[in-house]
Amino acid sequence: MTTVRDLQAMAGDEQITMLTAYDAVTAALVEDAGVDVVLVGDSMGNAVLGHEDTLPVTVDEMASRVGAVARGTDDALVVADMPFLSVGADEAESVKNCGRMLKEEGANAVKLESGPHTVELTERLADLGIPVMAHLGLTPQSVNQTGYTQQATGREEAKEILDLAQAHEDAGAFALVLEHVPANLAAQVTEALDIPTIGIGAGGDCDGQVLVFTDVVGLAESSPPFAEQFGDVRSEVQSAVGDYVEAVESGEFPGDDHADSNAELDDLY
Ligand code: KIV
């Protein structure tokens, strides 16, 4: 099993690969393809649950998906992304929600969309044996404050990210996601930290990269500008399902080889 220590050992030597998955079948495929970390992202809100954004995702929905992904994987590190307001408001509730992902669902770590309010919580969780992946820059749960634009484009905000990154490392975070920030800022954060940085829309100098599964395989209707499509699964699915509908409608399917007849049942009436 990949551990947080393995990831830390990879940093600087070997790029860490992280990709989202929201079900057991996809998680198994993602792991077989060589991904190190499977993130059960709250991006499931817009990627697969039909919401406009990630805000409506619940702790129960996340728990159910984390359980499925954990059952679908053997070796990859499974990270549960904590939904909007499931952490941060109340410490005991935050610990309970995060602990549930490891204790009941089989996650190996949690990811928190981070800020000044998550430094102490990160320390508490790490002390309790819950590995924390921090997340700075564009944090989609703050869409109502920031939109989806690139973050930390000015010196002051960039300095804040650097300081927060350091504060989360000091608090015990084992890795840091940097989303949609200037590449030179991500490079400076990576240089400054001992823990691995995993970038998304943050240039090529991080210790690893993460993307959303539906963007990578070409299943999403639209993708952010920093994503890359490596396949065209949407067309494949449309074509396969279209062929199925045509075959049923034309009577071509099921054929003789799809049906077993029982001779004893002939002439029943
Ligand atoms: O929810 C998610 O998928 C994420 C990644 C894009 C980092 O937070």
PDB file of C-alpha atoms and ligand atoms in Angstrom:
ATOM      1  CA  MET A   1       0.000   0.000   0.000  1.00  0.00           C
ATOM      2  CA  THR A   2       1.234   3.489  -0.852  1.00  0.00           C
ATOM      3  CA  THR A   3       1.714   5.541   2.318  1.00  0.00           C
ATOM      4  CA  VAL A   4       2.120   9.244   2.909  1.00  0.00           C
ATOM      5  CA  ARG A   5       5.805   8.511   3.640  1.00  0.00           C
ATOM      6  CA  ASP A   6       6.167   6.882   0.201  1.00  0.00           C
ATOM      7  CA  LEU A   7       4.819  10.057  -1.395  1.00  0.00           C
ATOM      8  CA  GLN A   8       7.195  12.187   0.606  1.00  0.00           C
ATOM      9  CA  ALA A   9      10.078   9.982  -0.519  1.00  0.00           C
ATOM     10  CA  MET A  10       9.030  10.398  -4.170  1.00  0.00           C
ATOM     11  CA  ALA A  11       9.040  14.204  -3.999  1.00  0.00           C
ATOM     12  CA  GLY A  12      11.866  15.708  -5.988  1.00  0.00           C
ATOM     13  CA  ASP A  13      12.826  12.338  -7.559  1.00  0.00           C
ATOM     14  CA  GLU A  14       9.690  11.086  -9.242  1.00  0.00           C
ATOM     15  CA  GLN A  15       6.489  12.964 -10.170  1.00  0.00           C
ATOM     16  CA  ILE A  16       3.492  12.021  -8.004  1.00  0.00           C
ATOM     17  CA  THR A  17       0.336  11.274  -9.990  1.00  0.00           C
ATOM     18  CA  MET A  18      -3.070  11.936  -8.474  1.00  0.00           C
ATOM     19  CA  LEU A  19      -6.448  11.627 -10.174  1.00  0.00           C
ATOM     20  CA  THR A  20     -10.020  11.732  -8.918  1.00  0.00           C
ATOM     21  CA  ALA A  21     -12.378   8.741  -8.910  1.00  0.00           C
ATOM     22  CA  TYR A  22     -15.862   8.460  -7.453  1.00  0.00           C
ATOM     23  CA  ASP A  23     -16.692   4.748  -7.747  1.00  0.00           C
ATOM     24  CA  ALA A  24     -15.039   1.344  -7.403  1.00  0.00           C
ATOM     25  CA  VAL A  25     -14.861   0.499 -11.133  1.00  0.00           C
ATOM     26  CA  THR A  26     -13.188   3.762 -12.083  1.00  0.00           C
ATOM     27  CA  ALA A  27     -10.882   3.641  -9.070  1.00  0.00           C
ATOM     28  CA  ALA A  28      -9.646   0.174 -10.086  1.00  0.00           C
ATOM     29  CA  LEU A  29      -8.981   1.380 -13.645  1.00  0.00           C
ATOM     30  CA  VAL A  30      -7.203   4.488 -12.394  1.00  0.00           C
ATOM     31  CA  GLU A  31      -5.020   2.441 -10.050  1.00  0.00           C
ATOM     32  CA  ASP A  32      -4.225  -0.155 -12.736  1.00  0.00           C
ATOM     33  CA  ALA A  33      -3.099   2.680 -15.002  1.00  0.00           C
ATOM     34  CA  GLY A  34      -0.446   3.572 -12.415  1.00  0.00           C
ATOM     35  CA  VAL A  35      -1.905   6.488 -10.466  1.00  0.00           C
ATOM     36  CA  ASP A  36      -0.300   6.881  -7.007  1.00  0.00           C
ATOM     37  CA  VAL A  37      -3.086   8.768  -5.225  1.00  0.00           C
ATOM     38  CA  VAL A  38      -6.825   8.424  -5.857  1.00  0.00           C
ATOM     39  CA  LEU A  39      -8.666  11.524  -4.680  1.00  0.00           C
ATOM     40  CA  VAL A  40     -12.353  11.148  -3.986  1.00  0.00           C
ATOM     41  CA  GLY A  41     -12.826  14.797  -4.845  1.00  0.00           C
ATOM     42  CA  ASP A  42     -15.832  16.878  -3.929  1.00  0.00           C
ATOM     43  CA  SER A  43     -15.594  17.733  -7.637  1.00  0.00           C
ATOM     44  CA  MET A  44     -18.053  14.806  -7.761  1.00  0.00           C
ATOM     45  CA  GLY A  45     -20.671  17.546  -7.203  1.00  0.00           C
ATOM     46  CA  ASN A  46     -20.302  18.911 -10.717  1.00  0.00           C
ATOM     47  CA  ALA A  47     -18.425  15.978 -12.314  1.00  0.00           C
ATOM     48  CA  VAL A  48     -20.972  13.229 -11.643  1.00  0.00           C
ATOM     49  CA  LEU A  49     -23.815  14.361  -9.360  1.00  0.00           C
ATOM     50  CA  GLY A  50     -25.238  17.002 -11.688  1.00  0.00           C
ATOM     51  CA  HIS A  51     -24.718  20.027  -9.415  1.00  0.00           C
ATOM     52  CA  GLU A  52     -23.510  23.439 -10.575  1.00  0.00           C
ATOM     53  CA  ASP A  53     -20.626  23.395  -8.090  1.00  0.00           C
ATOM     54  CA  THR A  54     -19.175  21.407  -5.181  1.00  0.00           C
ATOM     55  CA  LEU A  55     -21.125  23.099  -2.378  1.00  0.00           C
ATOM     56  CA  PRO A  56     -24.114  20.699  -2.139  1.00  0.00           C
ATOM     57  CA  VAL A  57     -21.966  17.556  -1.661  1.00  0.00           C
ATOM     58  CA  THR A  58     -22.774  15.992   1.726  1.00  0.00           C
ATOM     59  CA  VAL A  59     -20.673  14.008   4.181  1.00  0.00           C
ATOM     60  CA  ASP A  60     -22.881  10.955   3.562  1.00  0.00           C
ATOM     61  CA  GLU A  61     -22.370  11.210  -0.213  1.00  0.00           C
ATOM     62  CA  MET A  62     -18.628  11.548   0.269  1.00  0.00           C
ATOM     63  CA  ALA A  63     -18.543   8.617   2.703  1.00  0.00           C
ATOM     64  CA  SER A  64     -20.419   6.375   0.286  1.00  0.00           C
ATOM     65  CA  ARG A  65     -18.067   7.237  -2.594  1.00  0.00           C
ATOM     66  CA  VAL A  66     -14.934   6.910  -0.440  1.00  0.00           C
ATOM     67  CA  GLY A  67     -16.057   3.422   0.598  1.00  0.00           C
ATOM     68  CA  ALA A  68     -16.552   2.446  -3.047  1.00  0.00           C
ATOM     69  CA  VAL A  69     -13.152   3.795  -4.103  1.00  0.00           C
ATOM     70  CA  ALA A  70     -11.405   2.108  -1.162  1.00  0.00           C
ATOM     71  CA  ARG A  71     -13.044  -1.202  -2.140  1.00  0.00           C
ATOM     72  CA  GLY A  72     -11.929  -0.725  -5.749  1.00  0.00           C
ATOM     73  CA  THR A  73      -8.248  -0.110  -4.948  1.00  0.00           C
ATOM     74  CA  ASP A  74      -5.431  -2.200  -3.468  1.00  0.00           C
ATOM     75  CA  ASP A  75      -2.300  -0.082  -3.453  1.00  0.00           C
ATOM     76  CA  ALA A  76      -3.127   3.530  -4.219  1.00  0.00           C
ATOM     77  CA  LEU A  77      -3.403   6.084  -1.412  1.00  0.00           C
ATOM     78  CA  VAL A  78      -7.092   6.969  -1.106  1.00  0.00           C
ATOM     79  CA  VAL A  79      -7.776  10.575  -0.083  1.00  0.00           C
ATOM     80  CA  ALA A  80     -11.236  11.750   1.011  1.00  0.00           C
ATOM     81  CA  ASP A  81     -11.963  15.367   0.108  1.00  0.00           C
ATOM     82  CA  MET A  82     -13.925  16.919   2.963  1.00  0.00           C
ATOM     83  CA  PRO A  83     -17.138  18.599   1.728  1.00  0.00           C
ATOM     84  CA  PHE A  84     -18.126  22.233   2.227  1.00  0.00           C
ATOM     85  CA  LEU A  85     -18.802  22.996   5.938  1.00  0.00           C
ATOM     86  CA  SER A  86     -18.010  19.437   7.042  1.00  0.00           C
ATOM     87  CA  VAL A  87     -14.864  20.835   8.679  1.00  0.00           C
ATOM     88  CA  GLY A  88     -13.925  24.164  10.169  1.00  0.00           C
ATOM     89  CA  ALA A  89     -17.050  25.297  12.006  1.00  0.00           C
ATOM     90  CA  ASP A  90     -16.693  23.044  15.035  1.00  0.00           C
ATOM     91  CA  GLU A  91     -13.600  21.063  15.993  1.00  0.00           C
ATOM     92  CA  ALA A  92     -15.320  17.994  17.431  1.00  0.00           C
ATOM     93  CA  GLU A  93     -17.616  17.740  14.404  1.00  0.00           C
ATOM     94  CA  SER A  94     -14.659  18.220  12.042  1.00  0.00           C
ATOM     95  CA  VAL A  95     -12.682  15.443  13.726  1.00  0.00           C
ATOM     96  CA  LYS A  96     -15.718  13.154  13.662  1.00  0.00           C
ATOM     97  CA  ASN A  97     -16.375  13.759   9.954  1.00  0.00           C
ATOM     98  CA  CYS A  98     -12.721  13.258   8.981  1.00  0.00           C
ATOM     99  CA  GLY A  99     -12.297  10.244  11.251  1.00  0.00           C
ATOM    100  CA  ARG A 100     -15.349   8.580   9.701  1.00  0.00           C
ATOM    101  CA  MET A 101     -13.634   8.552   6.290  1.00  0.00           C
ATOM    102  CA  LEU A 102     -10.735   6.493   7.665  1.00  0.00           C
ATOM    103  CA  LYS A 103     -12.485   4.478  10.371  1.00  0.00           C
ATOM    104  CA  GLU A 104     -15.635   3.466   8.470  1.00  0.00           C
ATOM    105  CA  GLU A 105     -14.848   3.928   4.770  1.00  0.00           C
ATOM    106  CA  GLY A 106     -11.198   2.927   4.321  1.00  0.00           C
ATOM    107  CA  ALA A 107      -9.640   6.240   3.247  1.00  0.00           C
ATOM    108  CA  ASN A 108      -5.956   6.697   4.040  1.00  0.00           C
ATOM    109  CA  ALA A 109      -6.042  10.492   4.378  1.00  0.00           C
ATOM    110  CA  VAL A 110      -8.289  13.532   4.094  1.00  0.00           C
ATOM    111  CA  LYS A 111      -7.940  16.699   2.032  1.00  0.00           C
ATOM    112  CA  LEU A 112      -9.113  20.009   3.444  1.00  0.00           C
ATOM    113  CA  GLU A 113      -9.669  23.168   1.404  1.00  0.00           C
ATOM    114  CA  SER A 114      -7.368  25.206   3.581  1.00  0.00           C
ATOM    115  CA  GLY A 115      -6.967  28.671   4.991  1.00  0.00           C
ATOM    116  CA  PRO A 116      -6.104  30.313   8.280  1.00  0.00           C
ATOM    117  CA  HIS A 117      -9.038  28.410   9.834  1.00  0.00           C
ATOM    118  CA  THR A 118      -7.536  24.957   9.094  1.00  0.00           C
ATOM    119  CA  VAL A 119      -4.067  25.332  10.615  1.00  0.00           C
ATOM    120  CA  GLU A 120      -5.023  24.248  14.140  1.00  0.00           C
ATOM    121  CA  LEU A 121      -7.408  21.604  12.832  1.00  0.00           C
ATOM    122  CA  THR A 122      -4.622  20.138  10.677  1.00  0.00           C
ATOM    123  CA  GLU A 123      -2.452  19.820  13.775  1.00  0.00           C
ATOM    124  CA  ARG A 124      -5.251  18.157  15.760  1.00  0.00           C
ATOM    125  CA  LEU A 125      -6.042  15.680  12.965  1.00  0.00           C
ATOM    126  CA  ALA A 126      -2.379  14.831  12.408  1.00  0.00           C
ATOM    127  CA  ASP A 127      -1.959  14.268  16.162  1.00  0.00           C
ATOM    128  CA  LEU A 128      -4.913  11.883  16.057  1.00  0.00           C
ATOM    129  CA  GLY A 129      -3.377   9.857  13.216  1.00  0.00           C
ATOM    130  CA  ILE A 130      -5.446  11.328  10.380  1.00  0.00           C
ATOM    131  CA  PRO A 131      -3.071  12.382   7.589  1.00  0.00           C
ATOM    132  CA  VAL A 132      -4.037  15.754   6.105  1.00  0.00           C
ATOM    133  CA  MET A 133      -3.483  16.980   2.564  1.00  0.00           C
ATOM    134  CA  ALA A 134      -3.835  20.782   2.531  1.00  0.00           C
ATOM    135  CA  HIS A 135      -5.250  22.679  -0.473  1.00  0.00           C
ATOM    136  CA  LEU A 136      -4.468  26.345  -1.233  1.00  0.00           C
ATOM    137  CA  GLY A 137      -4.916  28.758  -4.148  1.00  0.00           C
ATOM    138  CA  LEU A 138      -8.243  28.319  -5.906  1.00  0.00           C
ATOM    139  CA  THR A 139     -10.444  26.462  -3.428  1.00  0.00           C
ATOM    140  CA  PRO A 140     -13.740  25.805  -5.248  1.00  0.00           C
ATOM    141  CA  GLN A 141     -15.765  25.725  -2.012  1.00  0.00           C
ATOM    142  CA  SER A 142     -15.069  29.492  -1.822  1.00  0.00           C
ATOM    143  CA  VAL A 143     -16.513  30.106  -5.301  1.00  0.00           C
ATOM    144  CA  ASN A 144     -18.961  32.647  -3.877  1.00  0.00           C
ATOM    145  CA  GLN A 145     -16.029  34.745  -2.680  1.00  0.00           C
ATOM    146  CA  THR A 146     -13.424  34.176  -5.386  1.00  0.00           C
ATOM    147  CA  GLY A 147     -15.103  32.807  -8.505  1.00  0.00           C
ATOM    148  CA  TYR A 148     -12.991  30.300 -10.456  1.00  0.00           C
ATOM    149  CA  THR A 149     -10.273  32.750 -11.507  1.00  0.00           C
ATOM    150  CA  GLN A 150      -6.556  32.336 -10.961  1.00  0.00           C
ATOM    151  CA  GLN A 151      -5.584  33.189  -7.385  1.00  0.00           C
ATOM    152  CA  ALA A 152      -2.560  34.892  -5.828  1.00  0.00           C
ATOM    153  CA  THR A 153      -1.749  37.061  -8.811  1.00  0.00           C
ATOM    154  CA  GLY A 154      -0.593  39.954  -6.577  1.00  0.00           C
ATOM    155  CA  ARG A 155       2.438  40.019  -4.244  1.00  0.00           C
ATOM    156  CA  GLU A 156       0.413  40.268  -1.037  1.00  0.00           C
ATOM    157  CA  GLU A 157      -1.844  37.304  -1.815  1.00  0.00           C
ATOM    158  CA  ALA A 158       1.139  35.290  -3.047  1.00  0.00           C
ATOM    159  CA  LYS A 159       2.968  35.950   0.241  1.00  0.00           C
ATOM    160  CA  GLU A 160      -0.161  34.848   2.118  1.00  0.00           C
ATOM    161  CA  ILE A 161      -0.156  31.530   0.216  1.00  0.00           C
ATOM    162  CA  LEU A 162       3.538  31.007   0.971  1.00  0.00           C
ATOM    163  CA  ASP A 163       2.943  31.684   4.675  1.00  0.00           C
ATOM    164  CA  LEU A 164      -0.146  29.468   4.821  1.00  0.00           C
ATOM    165  CA  ALA A 165       1.687  26.665   3.017  1.00  0.00           C
ATOM    166  CA  GLN A 166       4.463  26.821   5.589  1.00  0.00           C
ATOM    167  CA  ALA A 167       1.952  27.002   8.453  1.00  0.00           C
ATOM    168  CA  HIS A 168       0.184  23.845   7.219  1.00  0.00           C
ATOM    169  CA  GLU A 169       3.485  22.005   6.821  1.00  0.00           C
ATOM    170  CA  ASP A 170       4.420  23.035  10.384  1.00  0.00           C
ATOM    171  CA  ALA A 171       0.992  21.862  11.571  1.00  0.00           C
ATOM    172  CA  GLY A 172       1.689  18.402  10.163  1.00  0.00           C
ATOM    173  CA  ALA A 173       0.093  18.331   6.689  1.00  0.00           C
ATOM    174  CA  PHE A 174       1.758  15.600   4.610  1.00  0.00           C
ATOM    175  CA  ALA A 175       1.217  17.217   1.192  1.00  0.00           C
ATOM    176  CA  LEU A 176      -0.234  20.368  -0.346  1.00  0.00           C
ATOM    177  CA  VAL A 177      -2.443  20.835  -3.413  1.00  0.00           C
ATOM    178  CA  LEU A 178      -1.877  24.144  -5.188  1.00  0.00           C
ATOM    179  CA  GLU A 179      -4.730  25.012  -7.548  1.00  0.00           C
ATOM    180  CA  HIS A 180      -4.776  27.691 -10.270  1.00  0.00           C
ATOM    181  CA  VAL A 181      -1.956  29.890  -9.007  1.00  0.00           C
ATOM    182  CA  PRO A 182       0.903  31.381 -11.053  1.00  0.00           C
ATOM    183  CA  ALA A 183       3.548  28.786 -11.947  1.00  0.00           C
ATOM    184  CA  ASN A 184       6.374  30.853 -10.439  1.00  0.00           C
ATOM    185  CA  LEU A 185       4.545  31.052  -7.099  1.00  0.00           C
ATOM    186  CA  ALA A 186       3.967  27.258  -7.134  1.00  0.00           C
ATOM    187  CA  ALA A 187       7.685  26.787  -7.866  1.00  0.00           C
ATOM    188  CA  GLN A 188       8.618  28.992  -4.876  1.00  0.00           C
ATOM    189  CA  VAL A 189       6.223  27.155  -2.548  1.00  0.00           C
ATOM    190  CA  THR A 190       7.615  23.810  -3.737  1.00  0.00           C
ATOM    191  CA  GLU A 191      11.154  25.020  -3.094  1.00  0.00           C
ATOM    192  CA  ALA A 192      10.275  26.352   0.359  1.00  0.00           C
ATOM    193  CA  LEU A 193       8.426  23.255   1.648  1.00  0.00           C
ATOM    194  CA  ASP A 194       9.718  19.834   2.648  1.00  0.00           C
ATOM    195  CA  ILE A 195       6.332  18.176   1.997  1.00  0.00           C
ATOM    196  CA  PRO A 196       5.304  17.433  -1.618  1.00  0.00           C
ATOM    197  CA  THR A 197       3.234  19.931  -3.596  1.00  0.00           C
ATOM    198  CA  ILE A 198       0.684  18.619  -6.072  1.00  0.00           C
ATOM    199  CA  GLY A 199      -0.347  21.127  -8.714  1.00  0.00           C
ATOM    200  CA  ILE A 200      -3.468  21.666 -10.782  1.00  0.00           C
ATOM    201  CA  GLY A 201      -3.214  24.671 -13.058  1.00  0.00           C
ATOM    202  CA  ALA A 202      -0.028  25.589 -11.201  1.00  0.00           C
ATOM    203  CA  GLY A 203       2.712  24.836 -13.755  1.00  0.00           C
ATOM    204  CA  GLY A 204       5.244  22.055 -14.017  1.00  0.00           C
ATOM    205  CA  ASP A 205       7.466  22.661 -10.995  1.00  0.00           C
ATOM    206  CA  CYS A 206       5.314  20.981  -8.354  1.00  0.00           C
ATOM    207  CA  ASP A 207       6.212  17.528  -7.029  1.00  0.00           C
ATOM    208  CA  GLY A 208       3.146  16.026  -8.686  1.00  0.00           C
ATOM    209  CA  GLN A 209      -0.008  16.754 -10.654  1.00  0.00           C
ATOM    210  CA  VAL A 210      -3.716  16.176 -10.087  1.00  0.00           C
ATOM    211  CA  LEU A 211      -6.651  16.402 -12.500  1.00  0.00           C
ATOM    212  CA  VAL A 212     -10.317  15.455 -12.480  1.00  0.00           C
ATOM    213  CA  PHE A 213     -11.054  12.040 -14.042  1.00  0.00           C
ATOM    214  CA  THR A 214     -13.938  13.229 -16.237  1.00  0.00           C
ATOM    215  CA  ASP A 215     -11.714  15.971 -17.731  1.00  0.00           C
ATOM    216  CA  VAL A 216      -8.802  13.591 -18.408  1.00  0.00           C
ATOM    217  CA  VAL A 217     -10.835  10.918 -20.202  1.00  0.00           C
ATOM    218  CA  GLY A 218     -13.054  13.373 -22.096  1.00  0.00           C
ATOM    219  CA  LEU A 219     -16.284  12.620 -20.273  1.00  0.00           C
ATOM    220  CA  ALA A 220     -16.941  16.158 -19.034  1.00  0.00           C
ATOM    221  CA  GLU A 221     -19.154  18.522 -21.023  1.00  0.00           C
ATOM    222  CA  SER A 222     -16.797  21.378 -20.239  1.00  0.00           C
ATOM    223  CA  SER A 223     -13.444  21.545 -18.485  1.00  0.00           C
ATOM    224  CA  PRO A 224     -11.355  24.284 -16.870  1.00  0.00           C
ATOM    225  CA  PRO A 225      -8.715  25.898 -19.115  1.00  0.00           C
ATOM    226  CA  PHE A 226      -5.825  24.241 -17.248  1.00  0.00           C
ATOM    227  CA  ALA A 227      -7.194  20.690 -17.660  1.00  0.00           C
ATOM    228  CA  GLU A 228      -6.068  18.391 -20.468  1.00  0.00           C
ATOM    229  CA  GLN A 229      -8.199  15.814 -22.265  1.00  0.00           C
ATOM    230  CA  PHE A 230      -6.273  12.575 -22.935  1.00  0.00           C
ATOM    231  CA  GLY A 231      -9.174  10.530 -24.307  1.00  0.00           C
ATOM    232  CA  ASP A 232     -12.646  10.797 -25.829  1.00  0.00           C
ATOM    233  CA  VAL A 233     -14.775   8.539 -23.631  1.00  0.00           C
ATOM    234  CA  ARG A 234     -17.864  10.702 -24.188  1.00  0.00           C
ATOM    235  CA  SER A 235     -17.896   9.805 -27.903  1.00  0.00           C
ATOM    236  CA  GLU A 236     -17.157   6.154 -27.120  1.00  0.00           C
ATOM    237  CA  VAL A 237     -20.104   5.953 -24.696  1.00  0.00           C
ATOM    238  CA  GLN A 238     -22.438   7.767 -27.091  1.00  0.00           C
ATOM    239  CA  SER A 239     -21.469   5.460 -29.916  1.00  0.00           C
ATOM    240  CA  ALA A 240     -21.765   2.237 -27.837  1.00  0.00           C
ATOM    241  CA  VAL A 241     -25.136   3.214 -26.351  1.00  0.00           C
ATOM    242  CA  GLY A 242     -26.392   4.421 -29.750  1.00  0.00           C
ATOM    243  CA  ASP A 243     -25.420   1.040 -31.277  1.00  0.00           C
ATOM    244  CA  TYR A 244     -27.260  -0.779 -28.451  1.00  0.00           C
ATOM    245  CA  VAL A 245     -30.453   1.256 -28.960  1.00  0.00           C
ATOM    246  CA  GLU A 246     -30.306   0.662 -32.716  1.00  0.00           C
ATOM    247  CA  ALA A 247     -29.757  -3.089 -32.254  1.00  0.00           C
ATOM    248  CA  VAL A 248     -32.719  -3.429 -29.845  1.00  0.00           C
ATOM    249  CA  GLU A 249     -35.014  -1.300 -31.992  1.00  0.00           C
ATOM    250  CA  SER A 250     -34.124  -3.221 -35.144  1.00  0.00           C
ATOM    251  CA  GLY A 251     -34.544  -6.643 -33.442  1.00  0.00           C
ATOM    252  CA  GLU A 252     -30.895  -7.505 -34.066  1.00  0.00           C
ATOM    253  CA  PHE A 253     -30.338  -7.864 -30.303  1.00  0.00           C
ATOM    254  CA  PRO A 254     -30.784 -10.244 -28.543  1.00  0.00           C
ATOM    255  CA  GLY A 255     -29.693 -12.831 -31.099  1.00  0.00           C
ATOM    256  CA  ASP A 256     -29.840 -16.619 -30.746  1.00  0.00           C
ATOM    257  CA  ASP A 257     -26.520 -16.681 -28.910  1.00  0.00           C
ATOM    258  CA  HIS A 258     -27.905 -14.382 -26.165  1.00  0.00           C
ATOM    259  CA  ALA A 259     -30.797 -16.682 -25.262  1.00  0.00           C
ATOM    260  CA  ASP A 260     -30.855 -20.185 -23.750  1.00  0.00           C
ATOM    261  CA  SER A 261     -34.045 -22.098 -24.538  1.00  0.00           C
ATOM    262  CA  ASN A 262     -35.112 -25.023 -22.405  1.00  0.00           C
ATOM    263  CA  ALA A 263     -36.550 -27.883 -24.490  1.00  0.00           C
ATOM    264  CA  GLU A 264     -38.770 -28.975 -21.583  1.00  0.00           C
ATOM    265  CA  LEU A 265     -40.632 -25.714 -21.752  1.00  0.00           C
ATOM    266  CA  ASP A 266     -41.706 -26.174 -25.397  1.00  0.00           C
ATOM    267  CA  ASP A 267     -45.431 -26.710 -25.926  1.00  0.00           C
ATOM    268  CA  LEU A 268     -46.346 -25.547 -22.407  1.00  0.00           C
ATOM    269  CA  TYR A 269     -49.796 -24.516 -23.568  1.00  0.00           C
TER     270      TYR A 269
HETATM  271  O1  KIV B   1     -12.391  18.049  -5.755  1.00  0.00           O
HETATM  272  C1  KIV B   1     -11.386  17.852  -6.449  1.00  0.00           C
HETATM  273  O2  KIV B   1     -11.402  17.068  -7.409  1.00  0.00           O
HETATM  274  C2  KIV B   1     -10.180  18.600  -6.115  1.00  0.00           C
HETATM  275  C3  KIV B   1      -9.028  18.533  -7.054  1.00  0.00           C
HETATM  276  C4  KIV B   1      -9.316  19.216  -8.317  1.00  0.00           C
HETATM  277  C5  KIV B   1      -7.764  18.996  -6.440  1.00  0.00           C
HETATM  278  O3  KIV B   1     -10.143  19.247  -5.118  1.00  0.00           O
END
